mmCIF file of C-alpha atoms and ligand atoms in Angstrom:
data_model
loop_
_atom_site.group_PDB
_atom_site.id
_atom_site.type_symbol
_atom_site.label_atom_id
_atom_site.label_comp_id
_atom_site.label_asym_id
_atom_site.label_seq_id
_atom_site.Cartn_x
_atom_site.Cartn_y
_atom_site.Cartn_z
ATOM 1 C CA MET A 139 66.465 41.514 88.775
ATOM 2 C CA LYS A 140 69.851 39.786 89.062
ATOM 3 C CA ASN A 141 72.842 41.850 90.128
ATOM 4 C CA ILE A 142 75.410 42.561 87.434
ATOM 5 C CA MET A 143 79.157 42.690 87.887
ATOM 6 C CA PHE A 144 81.447 43.951 85.133
ATOM 7 C CA ILE A 145 85.023 42.797 84.738
ATOM 8 C CA ALA A 146 87.095 44.416 82.006
ATOM 9 C CA PRO A 147 90.511 45.959 81.397
ATOM 10 C CA PRO A 148 90.804 49.783 81.574
ATOM 11 C CA ALA A 149 88.833 51.637 78.860
ATOM 12 C CA ALA A 150 87.108 48.482 77.596
ATOM 13 C CA GLY A 151 83.774 50.284 77.822
ATOM 14 C CA LYS A 152 82.425 48.946 81.096
ATOM 15 C CA GLY A 153 81.379 52.389 82.318
ATOM 16 C CA THR A 154 79.576 53.080 79.031
ATOM 17 C CA GLN A 155 77.829 49.715 79.071
ATOM 18 C CA ALA A 156 76.905 50.090 82.742
ATOM 19 C CA GLU A 157 75.240 53.440 81.936
ATOM 20 C CA LEU A 158 73.220 51.810 79.125
ATOM 21 C CA VAL A 159 72.027 49.172 81.588
ATOM 22 C CA VAL A 160 71.089 51.990 84.005
ATOM 23 C CA GLN A 161 69.065 53.741 81.281
ATOM 24 C CA LYS A 162 67.184 50.575 80.325
ATOM 25 C CA TYR A 163 66.697 48.908 83.711
ATOM 26 C CA GLY A 164 67.114 51.735 86.219
ATOM 27 C CA LEU A 165 69.533 49.840 88.450
ATOM 28 C CA PRO A 166 71.966 51.841 90.587
ATOM 29 C CA HIS A 167 75.492 51.913 89.133
ATOM 30 C CA ILE A 168 78.176 51.453 91.755
ATOM 31 C CA SER A 169 81.612 52.246 90.384
ATOM 32 C CA THR A 170 84.515 52.182 92.822
ATOM 33 C CA GLY A 171 86.489 54.300 90.332
ATOM 34 C CA ASP A 172 83.786 57.034 90.446
ATOM 35 C CA ILE A 173 83.557 56.897 94.248
ATOM 36 C CA LEU A 174 87.352 57.090 94.561
ATOM 37 C CA ARG A 175 87.542 60.006 92.098
ATOM 38 C CA GLU A 176 85.147 61.909 94.363
ATOM 39 C CA ILE A 177 87.263 61.086 97.437
ATOM 40 C CA SER A 178 90.406 62.191 95.557
ATOM 41 C CA LYS A 179 89.010 65.758 95.435
ATOM 42 C CA GLU A 180 88.890 65.990 99.232
ATOM 43 C CA ASP A 181 91.554 68.046 100.936
ATOM 44 C CA SER A 182 92.552 65.414 103.500
ATOM 45 C CA GLU A 183 95.210 62.756 104.012
ATOM 46 C CA LEU A 184 92.892 60.142 102.479
ATOM 47 C CA GLY A 185 92.001 62.438 99.565
ATOM 48 C CA ASN A 186 95.664 63.056 98.790
ATOM 49 C CA TYR A 187 96.545 59.364 99.024
ATOM 50 C CA VAL A 188 93.695 58.398 96.679
ATOM 51 C CA PHE A 189 94.584 61.214 94.248
ATOM 52 C CA GLU A 190 98.219 60.087 94.000
ATOM 53 C CA THR A 191 97.321 56.404 93.677
ATOM 54 C CA LEU A 192 94.748 56.982 90.937
ATOM 55 C CA ALA A 193 97.170 59.138 88.961
ATOM 56 C CA SER A 194 99.839 56.416 89.177
ATOM 57 C CA GLY A 195 97.464 53.738 87.887
ATOM 58 C CA LYS A 196 98.023 51.463 90.895
ATOM 59 C CA LEU A 197 95.236 50.068 93.058
ATOM 60 C CA VAL A 198 94.244 51.771 96.309
ATOM 61 C CA LYS A 199 94.550 49.707 99.491
ATOM 62 C CA ASP A 200 91.915 46.974 99.755
ATOM 63 C CA GLU A 201 90.709 48.093 103.218
ATOM 64 C CA ILE A 202 89.651 51.491 101.854
ATOM 65 C CA THR A 203 87.436 49.864 99.228
ATOM 66 C CA TYR A 204 85.721 47.391 101.600
ATOM 67 C CA GLN A 205 84.062 49.967 103.825
ATOM 68 C CA LEU A 206 83.035 52.062 100.908
ATOM 69 C CA ILE A 207 81.458 49.126 99.035
ATOM 70 C CA GLU A 208 79.682 47.718 102.060
ATOM 71 C CA ASN A 209 78.191 51.098 102.970
ATOM 72 C CA ARG A 210 77.014 51.694 99.417
ATOM 73 C CA LEU A 211 75.516 48.216 98.903
ATOM 74 C CA ALA A 212 73.640 48.443 102.206
ATOM 75 C CA LYS A 213 71.545 51.357 100.867
ATOM 76 C CA ASP A 214 67.906 50.657 100.003
ATOM 77 C CA ASP A 215 68.285 51.309 96.272
ATOM 78 C CA CYS A 216 70.505 48.200 95.964
ATOM 79 C CA LYS A 217 67.940 45.803 97.397
ATOM 80 C CA ASN A 218 66.328 45.097 94.009
ATOM 81 C CA GLY A 219 69.538 44.739 92.061
ATOM 82 C CA TYR A 220 72.606 46.822 91.215
ATOM 83 C CA ILE A 221 75.499 47.068 88.816
ATOM 84 C CA ILE A 222 78.940 46.802 90.344
ATOM 85 C CA ASP A 223 81.824 48.095 88.233
ATOM 86 C CA GLY A 224 85.491 48.166 89.248
ATOM 87 C CA PHE A 225 85.141 45.906 92.283
ATOM 88 C CA PRO A 226 86.424 43.293 93.009
ATOM 89 C CA ARG A 227 89.781 43.888 91.385
ATOM 90 C CA ASN A 228 91.849 41.106 92.960
ATOM 91 C CA ILE A 229 91.275 37.747 94.652
ATOM 92 C CA GLU A 230 91.321 39.220 98.171
ATOM 93 C CA GLN A 231 88.547 41.640 97.193
ATOM 94 C CA ALA A 232 86.555 38.825 95.533
ATOM 95 C CA ILE A 233 86.677 36.817 98.770
ATOM 96 C CA GLU A 234 85.689 39.884 100.797
ATOM 97 C CA TYR A 235 82.871 40.632 98.356
ATOM 98 C CA ASP A 236 81.441 37.140 98.991
ATOM 99 C CA LYS A 237 81.375 37.949 102.711
ATOM 100 C CA ILE A 238 79.770 41.355 102.189
ATOM 101 C CA ILE A 239 76.956 40.050 99.973
ATOM 102 C CA LYS A 240 76.349 37.125 102.301
ATOM 103 C CA LYS A 241 75.951 39.579 105.179
ATOM 104 C CA LEU A 242 73.536 41.696 103.134
ATOM 105 C CA GLY A 243 71.627 38.682 101.752
ATOM 106 C CA TYR A 244 72.474 39.326 98.071
ATOM 107 C CA ASP A 245 73.436 36.970 95.230
ATOM 108 C CA ILE A 246 76.409 37.408 92.909
ATOM 109 C CA GLY A 247 74.110 37.472 89.872
ATOM 110 C CA ASN A 248 75.722 37.727 86.434
ATOM 111 C CA VAL A 249 79.434 38.421 86.136
ATOM 112 C CA ILE A 250 80.106 39.879 82.684
ATOM 113 C CA LEU A 251 83.632 39.853 81.302
ATOM 114 C CA ILE A 252 84.345 42.222 78.409
ATOM 115 C CA ASN A 253 87.252 40.872 76.350
ATOM 116 C CA ILE A 254 89.276 43.324 74.305
ATOM 117 C CA ASP A 255 92.708 43.686 72.731
ATOM 118 C CA GLU A 256 95.428 45.827 74.362
ATOM 119 C CA LYS A 257 95.994 47.870 71.168
ATOM 120 C CA THR A 258 92.300 48.860 71.021
ATOM 121 C CA LEU A 259 92.476 49.951 74.657
ATOM 122 C CA GLU A 260 95.523 52.169 74.061
ATOM 123 C CA LYS A 261 93.641 53.956 71.307
ATOM 124 C CA ARG A 262 90.557 54.392 73.461
ATOM 125 C CA ILE A 263 92.348 55.588 76.564
ATOM 126 C CA THR A 264 93.848 58.724 75.034
ATOM 127 C CA GLY A 265 90.582 59.670 73.307
ATOM 128 C CA ARG A 266 88.206 59.217 76.245
ATOM 129 C CA ARG A 267 86.365 62.336 77.399
ATOM 130 C CA ILE A 268 83.754 62.463 80.168
ATOM 131 C CA CYS A 269 81.010 64.958 80.913
ATOM 132 C CA GLU A 270 81.703 66.602 84.274
ATOM 133 C CA ASN A 271 77.980 67.059 84.779
ATOM 134 C CA CYS A 272 76.131 63.872 83.652
ATOM 135 C CA LYS A 273 79.200 61.557 83.333
ATOM 136 C CA ALA A 274 78.380 60.600 79.707
ATOM 137 C CA ILE A 275 81.429 59.061 78.035
ATOM 138 C CA TYR A 276 82.763 60.011 74.565
ATOM 139 C CA ASN A 277 85.764 59.047 72.479
ATOM 140 C CA ILE A 278 87.344 61.602 70.195
ATOM 141 C CA ASN A 279 89.417 58.870 68.467
ATOM 142 C CA ASP A 280 86.233 57.261 67.192
ATOM 143 C CA GLU A 281 83.896 59.222 64.960
ATOM 144 C CA ALA A 282 80.769 57.364 66.102
ATOM 145 C CA SER A 283 81.525 58.143 69.769
ATOM 146 C CA SER A 284 82.691 61.766 69.359
ATOM 147 C CA PRO A 285 80.646 64.659 70.748
ATOM 148 C CA LYS A 286 78.853 66.766 68.102
ATOM 149 C CA VAL A 287 80.529 69.926 69.389
ATOM 150 C CA GLU A 288 84.102 69.683 70.646
ATOM 151 C CA SER A 289 84.398 69.492 74.465
ATOM 152 C CA ILE A 290 80.625 69.817 74.986
ATOM 153 C CA CYS A 291 78.290 67.027 76.095
ATOM 154 C CA ASP A 292 75.560 66.130 73.552
ATOM 155 C CA ASN A 293 73.164 65.140 76.346
ATOM 156 C CA CYS A 294 73.313 68.051 78.746
ATOM 157 C CA GLY A 295 75.687 70.695 77.337
ATOM 158 C CA GLY A 296 78.155 70.054 80.193
ATOM 159 C CA LYS A 297 81.911 70.484 79.794
ATOM 160 C CA LEU A 298 83.926 67.388 78.855
ATOM 161 C CA TYR A 299 87.119 66.545 80.734
ATOM 162 C CA GLN A 300 89.899 63.993 80.433
ATOM 163 C CA ARG A 301 90.665 61.763 83.436
ATOM 164 C CA ASN A 302 94.181 62.439 84.669
ATOM 165 C CA ASP A 303 94.958 58.700 84.566
ATOM 166 C CA ASP A 304 93.894 58.476 80.893
ATOM 167 C CA ASN A 305 97.393 58.804 79.498
ATOM 168 C CA LEU A 306 99.673 56.115 78.082
ATOM 169 C CA GLU A 307 101.973 56.025 81.102
ATOM 170 C CA SER A 308 99.182 55.395 83.633
ATOM 171 C CA PHE A 309 97.511 53.056 81.171
ATOM 172 C CA LYS A 310 100.559 50.772 81.119
ATOM 173 C CA THR A 311 100.415 50.424 84.913
ATOM 174 C CA ARG A 312 96.626 50.026 84.943
ATOM 175 C CA TYR A 313 96.811 47.342 82.277
ATOM 176 C CA GLN A 314 99.603 45.545 84.119
ATOM 177 C CA MET A 315 97.503 45.702 87.333
ATOM 178 C CA TYR A 316 94.592 44.192 85.411
ATOM 179 C CA LYS A 317 96.698 41.317 84.039
ATOM 180 C CA GLU A 318 98.416 40.579 87.341
ATOM 181 C CA LYS A 319 95.730 41.228 89.930
ATOM 182 C CA THR A 320 92.324 41.267 88.258
ATOM 183 C CA GLU A 321 92.565 38.476 85.697
ATOM 184 C CA PRO A 322 92.818 35.759 88.376
ATOM 185 C CA ILE A 323 89.273 36.606 89.516
ATOM 186 C CA ILE A 324 87.988 35.464 86.104
ATOM 187 C CA GLU A 325 88.729 31.831 87.034
ATOM 188 C CA TYR A 326 87.213 32.415 90.458
ATOM 189 C CA TYR A 327 83.871 33.343 88.872
ATOM 190 C CA ARG A 328 84.153 30.774 86.098
ATOM 191 C CA ASP A 329 84.384 28.101 88.797
ATOM 192 C CA LYS A 330 81.223 29.495 90.415
ATOM 193 C CA LYS A 331 79.492 29.179 86.990
ATOM 194 C CA VAL A 332 78.381 32.801 86.941
ATOM 195 C CA LEU A 333 80.798 34.137 84.302
ATOM 196 C CA LYS A 334 79.476 35.370 80.943
ATOM 197 C CA GLU A 335 81.912 36.579 78.267
ATOM 198 C CA VAL A 336 81.322 39.308 75.711
ATOM 199 C CA ASN A 337 83.569 40.419 72.867
ATOM 200 C CA GLY A 338 84.154 44.160 73.358
ATOM 201 C CA GLU A 339 85.677 44.710 69.880
ATOM 202 C CA ASP A 340 82.407 45.948 68.428
ATOM 203 C CA THR A 341 80.237 49.056 68.404
ATOM 204 C CA VAL A 342 78.762 50.281 71.698
ATOM 205 C CA GLU A 343 75.273 49.295 70.449
ATOM 206 C CA ASN A 344 76.290 45.755 69.479
ATOM 207 C CA VAL A 345 78.138 45.129 72.727
ATOM 208 C CA PHE A 346 75.074 46.354 74.605
ATOM 209 C CA LYS A 347 72.808 43.999 72.610
ATOM 210 C CA LYS A 348 74.921 41.045 73.780
ATOM 211 C CA ILE A 349 74.906 42.263 77.386
ATOM 212 C CA ASP A 350 71.183 42.919 77.284
ATOM 213 C CA LYS A 351 70.582 39.371 76.049
ATOM 214 C CA ILE A 352 72.566 37.981 78.987
ATOM 215 C CA ILE A 353 70.786 40.035 81.622
ATOM 216 C CA SER A 354 67.303 39.510 80.241
ATOM 217 C CA GLU A 355 67.670 35.720 80.032
HETATM 218 P P1 AMP B 114 88.264 52.747 87.073
HETATM 219 O O1 AMP B 114 87.396 53.957 87.016
HETATM 220 O O2 AMP B 114 87.495 51.485 87.367
HETATM 221 O O3 AMP B 114 89.156 52.619 85.864
HETATM 222 O O4 AMP B 114 89.245 52.952 88.333
HETATM 223 C C1 AMP B 114 90.161 54.029 88.385
HETATM 224 C C2 AMP B 114 91.209 53.798 89.458
HETATM 225 O O5 AMP B 114 90.565 53.727 90.729
HETATM 226 C C3 AMP B 114 92.007 52.516 89.338
HETATM 227 O O6 AMP B 114 93.110 52.629 88.442
HETATM 228 C C4 AMP B 114 92.465 52.327 90.790
HETATM 229 O O7 AMP B 114 93.529 53.199 91.105
HETATM 230 C C5 AMP B 114 91.247 52.791 91.583
HETATM 231 N N1 AMP B 114 90.300 51.692 91.878
HETATM 232 C C6 AMP B 114 89.039 51.533 91.380
HETATM 233 N N2 AMP B 114 88.456 50.443 91.897
HETATM 234 C C7 AMP B 114 89.369 49.891 92.744
HETATM 235 C C8 AMP B 114 89.365 48.727 93.572
HETATM 236 N N3 AMP B 114 88.311 47.892 93.609
HETATM 237 N N4 AMP B 114 90.475 48.466 94.311
HETATM 238 C C9 AMP B 114 91.545 49.286 94.277
HETATM 239 N N5 AMP B 114 91.622 50.388 93.500
HETATM 240 C C10 AMP B 114 90.540 50.690 92.737
#
């Protein structure tokens, strides 16, 4: 199966969509945000740096992400396809990613861009809640995506938490980072003829239908 890369502004639903792809196709989901959130819990100089950077909404230094991505993609479970979410996030990372996949003998696969309006994102960011156990994602600002019982995961009964960068202040920086640093990679992949665009202003199910059509073609 082809590899899948997601590009989307913060809270556009790429994590949710990636999980739906995992459920249907069983590909490993590699999210630099998830990996960095784990590192941010470590009591070390690196852990503290990552914690502060994530909370501010800025990007962590490129060099930190390269090693982490290369090590993860080299694992056996990626050999038959994977979903990459949150990387690359700027042109330098896109160029480095080309080198990493060349070294590992992988193809870019499908690059899926989820387009969505800034106002929708603001609404989603403050309502997002995540299960600390199974990582399922909910949104309390949207009835269809709310958990049945407040703060409890429908899937596994785990406790739901709010990311500490899911507030309006961090969102502004994260969105600005996306516009300034990440958007230029869209042209980079359009030129390589691997970019597929999806309108994210729809229900989770409908967005997934469009993504599923792209990846099963
Ligand atoms: P995400 O879960 O994709 O929204 O990422 C959360 C945060 O992790 C971002 O706001 C950045 O601070 C950091 N991050 C994730 N991926 C990268 C990356 N590829 N390069 C630099 N920072 C990243």
